[in-house]
Coordinates of C-alpha atoms (C1' of nucleotides) in Angstrom, one line a residue:
Chain A
M1 CA 40.1 -43.2 28.2
V2 CA 37.0 -41.7 29.7
I3 CA 35.8 -39.9 26.6
N4 CA 32.2 -40.3 25.4
N5 CA 30.8 -40.7 28.9
E6 CA 27.6 -39.1 27.7
E7 CA 27.0 -41.8 25.1
K8 CA 27.8 -44.6 27.5
K9 CA 25.3 -43.2 29.9
I10 CA 22.6 -43.0 27.3
L11 CA 23.3 -46.6 26.3
S12 CA 23.2 -47.7 30.0
N13 CA 19.9 -45.9 30.5
Y14 CA 18.4 -47.4 27.5
L15 CA 19.4 -50.9 28.4
A16 CA 18.2 -50.5 32.0
K17 CA 14.9 -49.1 30.8
R18 CA 14.4 -52.1 28.6
G19 CA 15.6 -54.6 31.1
L20 CA 18.6 -55.4 28.9
R21 CA 22.2 -56.0 30.1
D22 CA 25.3 -53.8 29.9
T23 CA 27.9 -56.2 28.6
A24 CA 31.6 -55.9 27.7
Q25 CA 30.9 -56.5 24.1
R26 CA 28.4 -53.7 23.9
E27 CA 30.8 -51.3 25.5
T28 CA 33.7 -52.4 23.2
I29 CA 31.5 -51.9 20.1
L30 CA 30.3 -48.5 21.3
E31 CA 33.8 -47.3 21.9
A32 CA 34.9 -48.4 18.5
F33 CA 31.9 -46.8 16.9
L34 CA 32.4 -43.5 18.7
Q35 CA 36.1 -43.3 17.9
A36 CA 35.6 -44.0 14.2
E37 CA 34.8 -41.3 11.8
G38 CA 31.2 -41.2 10.8
H39 CA 29.5 -43.2 8.1
L40 CA 30.8 -46.7 8.4
S41 CA 29.2 -50.0 7.4
A42 CA 28.5 -52.8 9.8
E43 CA 31.3 -54.7 8.2
E44 CA 33.8 -51.9 8.6
L45 CA 32.9 -51.6 12.2
Y46 CA 33.3 -55.3 12.6
D47 CA 36.8 -55.1 11.3
I48 CA 37.7 -52.4 13.8
V49 CA 36.1 -54.2 16.7
K50 CA 37.9 -57.4 15.7
S51 CA 41.2 -55.7 16.0
Q52 CA 40.5 -55.0 19.6
D53 CA 38.7 -58.1 20.6
R54 CA 39.0 -61.0 18.2
S55 CA 36.4 -63.0 20.0
I56 CA 33.5 -60.7 19.1
G57 CA 31.3 -62.1 16.4
Q58 CA 29.9 -60.4 13.4
A59 CA 26.3 -61.0 14.4
T60 CA 26.9 -59.2 17.6
V61 CA 28.0 -56.1 15.7
Y62 CA 24.9 -56.1 13.6
R63 CA 22.7 -56.6 16.6
T64 CA 24.5 -53.9 18.6
L65 CA 24.2 -51.4 15.8
K66 CA 20.5 -51.9 15.7
L67 CA 20.5 -51.4 19.4
F68 CA 22.4 -48.1 19.1
T69 CA 19.9 -47.0 16.5
E70 CA 17.0 -47.7 18.9
A71 CA 18.8 -46.0 21.7
G72 CA 19.2 -42.8 19.6
L73 CA 23.0 -43.1 19.4
A74 CA 23.2 -44.0 15.7
R75 CA 21.3 -43.5 12.5
E76 CA 21.2 -45.6 9.4
V77 CA 22.2 -43.8 6.2
H78 CA 21.0 -45.5 3.0
L79 CA 23.3 -44.8 0.1
S80 CA 22.0 -44.9 -3.5
D81 CA 23.9 -48.2 -4.2
N82 CA 21.6 -49.8 -1.6
S83 CA 24.3 -50.1 1.0
V84 CA 23.7 -49.1 4.6
R85 CA 26.0 -47.1 6.8
Y86 CA 25.8 -45.8 10.3
E87 CA 26.6 -42.3 11.6
H88 CA 26.8 -40.8 15.0
L89 CA 23.5 -39.2 16.1
Y90 CA 23.9 -38.0 19.7
N91 CA 25.2 -34.5 19.9
H92 CA 25.2 -34.2 16.2
E93 CA 22.5 -31.8 15.0
H94 CA 20.3 -32.9 12.2
H95 CA 21.9 -32.6 8.8
D96 CA 21.5 -33.7 5.2
H97 CA 24.0 -35.5 3.0
L98 CA 25.9 -34.2 0.1
I99 CA 27.3 -37.3 -1.7
C100 CA 30.0 -37.2 -4.4
T101 CA 29.1 -40.0 -6.9
V102 CA 32.7 -40.2 -8.1
C103 CA 34.7 -40.5 -4.9
N104 CA 31.8 -41.4 -2.6
R105 CA 32.7 -38.7 -0.2
V106 CA 29.9 -37.7 2.1
V107 CA 29.6 -34.1 3.4
E108 CA 27.1 -33.3 6.1
V109 CA 25.2 -30.1 5.4
K110 CA 22.6 -28.1 7.1
E111 CA 19.8 -25.9 5.8
P112 CA 17.2 -24.9 8.3
A113 CA 15.1 -23.2 5.6
I114 CA 14.6 -26.5 3.9
E115 CA 13.5 -28.1 7.2
I116 CA 10.8 -25.5 7.6
L117 CA 9.5 -26.0 4.1
Q118 CA 9.4 -29.7 4.6
S119 CA 7.3 -29.5 7.7
A120 CA 4.9 -27.2 6.0
L121 CA 4.7 -29.5 3.0
A122 CA 4.0 -32.5 5.1
E123 CA 1.4 -30.6 7.1
R124 CA -0.4 -29.7 3.9
H125 CA -0.8 -33.4 3.1
G126 CA -2.0 -34.4 6.5
F127 CA 1.2 -36.0 7.6
N128 CA 2.8 -35.9 11.0
L129 CA 6.4 -35.9 10.2
H130 CA 8.8 -37.7 12.5
D131 CA 11.9 -38.2 10.2
H132 CA 13.3 -37.3 6.9
R133 CA 16.3 -38.0 4.7
L134 CA 17.7 -35.7 2.1
Y135 CA 20.4 -37.0 -0.2
L136 CA 22.0 -34.7 -2.7
Y137 CA 24.0 -36.4 -5.3
G138 CA 26.6 -34.6 -7.3
I139 CA 30.3 -34.3 -8.2
C140 CA 32.5 -32.5 -5.8
K141 CA 35.0 -29.8 -6.8
D142 CA 38.1 -32.1 -6.4
C143 CA 36.7 -34.8 -8.7
R144 CA 35.5 -32.3 -11.2
E145 CA 39.0 -30.8 -11.4
S146 CA 40.7 -34.2 -11.7
Q147 CA 38.2 -35.2 -14.4
D148 CA 38.9 -32.2 -16.4
S149 CA 42.6 -32.6 -16.3
P150 CA 44.1 -34.7 -19.1
N151 CA 45.9 -37.3 -17.0
R152 CA 43.1 -39.7 -15.9
Chain B
M1 CA -3.4 -50.7 -27.5
V2 CA -1.3 -47.9 -28.8
I3 CA -0.9 -46.0 -25.6
N4 CA 2.5 -45.0 -24.4
N5 CA 3.9 -44.5 -27.8
E6 CA 6.1 -41.8 -26.5
E7 CA 7.9 -44.1 -24.1
K8 CA 8.3 -46.8 -26.7
K9 CA 9.9 -44.3 -29.0
I10 CA 12.3 -43.3 -26.2
L11 CA 13.2 -46.8 -25.6
S12 CA 13.7 -47.6 -29.3
N13 CA 15.9 -44.5 -29.7
Y14 CA 18.0 -45.4 -26.7
L15 CA 18.5 -49.0 -27.9
A16 CA 19.4 -47.8 -31.5
K17 CA 21.8 -45.3 -30.1
R18 CA 23.6 -47.9 -28.1
G19 CA 23.5 -50.6 -30.8
L20 CA 21.1 -52.7 -28.8
R21 CA 18.1 -54.6 -30.0
D22 CA 14.4 -53.9 -29.8
T23 CA 13.0 -57.3 -28.7
A24 CA 9.6 -58.6 -27.9
Q25 CA 10.5 -59.2 -24.3
R26 CA 11.6 -55.6 -23.8
E27 CA 8.4 -54.3 -25.3
T28 CA 6.3 -56.7 -23.1
I29 CA 8.1 -55.6 -20.0
L30 CA 7.8 -51.9 -20.9
E31 CA 4.0 -52.2 -21.4
A32 CA 3.6 -54.0 -18.2
F33 CA 5.7 -51.4 -16.4
L34 CA 3.8 -48.5 -17.9
Q35 CA 0.4 -49.9 -17.2
A36 CA 1.1 -50.6 -13.6
E37 CA 0.7 -48.0 -10.9
G38 CA 4.0 -46.5 -9.9
H39 CA 6.4 -47.8 -7.2
L40 CA 6.7 -51.5 -7.9
S41 CA 9.5 -53.8 -7.1
A42 CA 11.3 -55.9 -9.7
E43 CA 9.6 -59.0 -8.4
E44 CA 6.2 -57.5 -8.5
L45 CA 6.8 -56.5 -12.1
Y46 CA 8.0 -60.0 -12.8
D47 CA 4.7 -61.4 -11.6
I48 CA 2.8 -59.1 -13.9
V49 CA 5.0 -59.9 -16.8
K50 CA 4.7 -63.6 -16.2
S51 CA 0.9 -63.4 -16.4
Q52 CA 1.3 -62.1 -19.9
D53 CA 4.2 -64.2 -21.1
R54 CA 5.1 -67.1 -19.0
S55 CA 8.4 -67.7 -20.8
I56 CA 10.0 -64.5 -19.7
G57 CA 12.6 -65.0 -17.1
Q58 CA 13.2 -63.1 -13.9
A59 CA 16.7 -62.1 -14.8
T60 CA 15.4 -60.4 -18.0
V61 CA 13.0 -58.3 -15.9
Y62 CA 15.9 -57.1 -13.7
R63 CA 18.1 -56.4 -16.7
T64 CA 15.3 -54.6 -18.5
L65 CA 14.5 -52.4 -15.5
K66 CA 18.1 -51.3 -15.4
L67 CA 17.8 -50.5 -19.0
F68 CA 14.7 -48.4 -18.5
T69 CA 16.6 -46.5 -15.8
E70 CA 19.5 -45.8 -18.1
A71 CA 17.1 -44.8 -20.8
G72 CA 15.4 -42.3 -18.5
L73 CA 12.1 -44.1 -18.4
A74 CA 12.3 -45.3 -14.8
R75 CA 13.9 -44.3 -11.5
E76 CA 14.9 -46.4 -8.6
V77 CA 13.3 -45.5 -5.3
H78 CA 15.1 -46.7 -2.2
L79 CA 12.8 -47.2 0.7
S80 CA 14.0 -47.0 4.3
D81 CA 13.8 -50.8 4.8
N82 CA 16.4 -51.0 2.1
S83 CA 14.1 -52.3 -0.6
V84 CA 14.1 -50.9 -4.1
R85 CA 11.2 -49.9 -6.2
Y86 CA 10.8 -48.4 -9.6
E87 CA 8.6 -45.5 -10.6
H88 CA 7.8 -43.9 -13.9
L89 CA 10.1 -41.1 -14.8
Y90 CA 9.1 -39.9 -18.3
N91 CA 6.5 -37.3 -18.3
H92 CA 6.5 -37.2 -14.6
E93 CA 7.9 -34.1 -13.1
H94 CA 10.4 -34.4 -10.4
H95 CA 8.8 -35.0 -7.0
D96 CA 9.7 -36.0 -3.5
H97 CA 8.2 -38.8 -1.4
L98 CA 6.0 -38.6 1.6
I99 CA 5.9 -42.0 3.1
C100 CA 3.6 -43.2 5.8
T101 CA 5.5 -45.5 8.1
V102 CA 2.4 -47.2 9.3
C103 CA 0.6 -48.1 6.1
N104 CA 3.6 -47.7 3.7
R105 CA 1.6 -45.4 1.5
V106 CA 3.7 -43.3 -0.8
V107 CA 2.5 -39.8 -1.8
E108 CA 4.4 -37.9 -4.4
V109 CA 4.8 -34.2 -3.5
K110 CA 6.4 -31.2 -5.1
E111 CA 8.0 -28.1 -3.6
P112 CA 10.0 -26.0 -6.0
A113 CA 11.2 -23.7 -3.2
I114 CA 13.0 -26.7 -1.7
E115 CA 14.7 -27.5 -5.0
I116 CA 16.0 -24.0 -5.2
L117 CA 17.5 -24.1 -1.7
Q118 CA 19.1 -27.4 -2.5
S119 CA 20.9 -26.1 -5.5
A120 CA 22.2 -23.1 -3.6
L121 CA 23.3 -25.3 -0.8
A122 CA 25.2 -27.7 -3.1
E123 CA 26.8 -24.8 -4.9
R124 CA 28.1 -23.4 -1.6
H125 CA 29.9 -26.6 -1.0
G126 CA 31.4 -26.8 -4.5
F127 CA 29.1 -29.6 -5.7
N128 CA 27.7 -30.0 -9.2
L129 CA 24.3 -31.5 -8.3
H130 CA 22.9 -34.0 -10.8
D131 CA 20.3 -35.8 -8.6
H132 CA 18.7 -35.8 -5.2
R133 CA 16.3 -37.8 -3.1
L134 CA 14.1 -36.4 -0.4
Y135 CA 12.1 -38.9 1.7
L136 CA 9.8 -37.5 4.3
Y137 CA 8.7 -40.1 6.9
G138 CA 5.6 -39.6 8.9
I139 CA 2.1 -40.9 9.7
C140 CA -0.7 -40.1 7.4
K141 CA -4.0 -38.7 8.6
D142 CA -5.9 -42.0 8.1
C143 CA -3.5 -44.0 10.2
R144 CA -3.4 -41.3 12.9
E145 CA -7.2 -41.5 13.2
S146 CA -7.4 -45.3 13.3
Q147 CA -4.6 -45.3 15.8
D148 CA -6.4 -42.9 18.1
S149 CA -9.6 -44.8 17.9
P150 CA -10.0 -47.4 20.7
N151 CA -10.5 -50.5 18.5
R152 CA -7.0 -51.4 17.3
Chain C
dC1 C1' 26.3 -69.3 48.0
dT2 C1' 23.3 -72.0 44.9
dC3 C1' 19.8 -72.5 41.9
dG4 C1' 16.9 -70.9 38.3
dT5 C1' 15.6 -67.6 35.0
dT6 C1' 16.5 -65.1 31.3
dG7 C1' 19.2 -62.1 28.3
dT8 C1' 23.5 -62.5 25.5
dT9 C1' 26.9 -64.4 22.6
dG10 C1' 29.5 -66.6 18.7
dA11 C1' 29.3 -69.9 15.1
dT12 C1' 27.0 -71.1 11.5
dA13 C1' 23.1 -72.0 8.6
dA14 C1' 19.6 -69.8 6.2
dC15 C1' 17.6 -66.2 3.6
dC16 C1' 16.7 -63.4 -0.2
dA17 C1' 17.2 -59.9 -3.6
dT18 C1' 20.2 -59.3 -7.1
dT19 C1' 23.9 -60.6 -10.4
dA20 C1' 27.0 -63.6 -13.1
dT21 C1' 27.5 -67.5 -16.0
dC22 C1' 26.6 -70.1 -19.8
dG23 C1' 24.7 -72.7 -23.6
dG24 C1' 21.4 -71.9 -26.9
dT25 C1' 18.8 -68.6 -29.9
dA26 C1' 17.6 -64.9 -32.9
dA27 C1' 18.4 -60.5 -35.3
dG28 C1' 21.0 -58.1 -38.5
dT29 C1' 24.9 -58.0 -41.9
dT30 C1' 27.7 -59.5 -45.6
Chain D
dA1 C1' 23.9 -69.2 -46.2
dA2 C1' 27.4 -67.9 -43.1
dC3 C1' 28.8 -65.0 -39.4
dT4 C1' 28.8 -61.9 -35.8
dT5 C1' 26.9 -60.4 -31.8
dA6 C1' 23.2 -59.2 -28.8
dC7 C1' 19.8 -61.5 -26.2
dC8 C1' 17.4 -64.9 -23.7
dG9 C1' 16.1 -68.2 -19.8
dA10 C1' 17.7 -71.3 -16.4
dT11 C1' 20.3 -71.6 -12.8
dA12 C1' 24.3 -71.1 -9.8
dA13 C1' 26.6 -67.8 -7.2
dT14 C1' 27.0 -63.8 -4.4
dG15 C1' 26.9 -61.0 -0.4
dG16 C1' 24.8 -58.5 3.2
dT17 C1' 21.8 -59.5 6.8
dT18 C1' 19.0 -62.3 9.9
dA19 C1' 17.5 -66.6 12.4
dT20 C1' 18.8 -70.5 15.0
dC21 C1' 20.8 -72.7 18.7
dA22 C1' 23.7 -74.4 22.3
dA23 C1' 26.7 -72.5 25.7
dC24 C1' 27.3 -68.9 28.8
dA25 C1' 26.9 -65.0 32.1
dA26 C1' 24.3 -61.7 34.9
dC27 C1' 21.1 -61.2 38.4
dG28 C1' 17.5 -62.2 41.7
dA29 C1' 15.3 -65.3 45.1
dG30 C1' 15.7 -68.2 48.6

DNA sequence: CTCGTTGTTGATAACCATTATCGGTAAGTT
DNA sequence: AACTTACCGATAATGGTTATCAACAACGAG
């Protein structure tokens, strides 16, 4: 499987630039991360990785996710229950998160108009913005409907 | 000191409604919380409370902060380092957070136009919004200037 | 190829904020 | 006064994350 070549190159470049090494574990973890659907926790990724290479330790997964974040391949998403998840970052445009507080589904949404207002707002307060997180909490249509129905 | 009568009434009402009790500890913690500047952690509040009543335990402060949140008097703020802080909610209009990643200063800002766009966005995806958090990360003017200066 | 340096790894201990447990206490009710 | 039940403080437990450390592997110099 030669998918995700781009991401592998990015990682290799980042490692080379920092004088770090390109190891089998890091590649295994990267592949597992890229093939998984977005928004997984370190532990969930560890479970996937373990199923492919039982010898990889949990600490390595934590370390490597941090590495991906520094390399610009992943981003931490902080949920409101104080848990942390990681999502793909490369080749994914910036987006905000719509989170259903009943089923915990996460929908990625985009609203350029909001971005523009944010920049202007920050500017007015003398801030140089370099990042932002917008989390919208609500109840999705499915959950609303199953809540309304009598059998629950 | 008979300040913050409003908040005390809100708490009393909430407790009565739920069949809970209005205790000295809860009043002490509420006063400490209200007199402190916004955005403190449970442990910071515990330190303040302890200085007024050494007998109050840490668990009680945690429990009571949860209570304030349920009663609509406080709100949890999740910082990007995964720490949790509490801010006053009653009589404070909704606001977003501009956070300096150098000095950790938090500025409360407001932008009604953003709120409107958020509602529309959620609606388009079938969500019933009940809450949202917007965190803008950047570097404030002060930190930018002291970074630029040679003595650092 | 060998040695030495240094980044990497897995196992595990440590950490730390938060939560659960529990025995005792106090408030409110009958 | 007796009873019920919420509440309290102390402390143990929890659980996600990080630090430690000895063994290991990659790489460069000689």
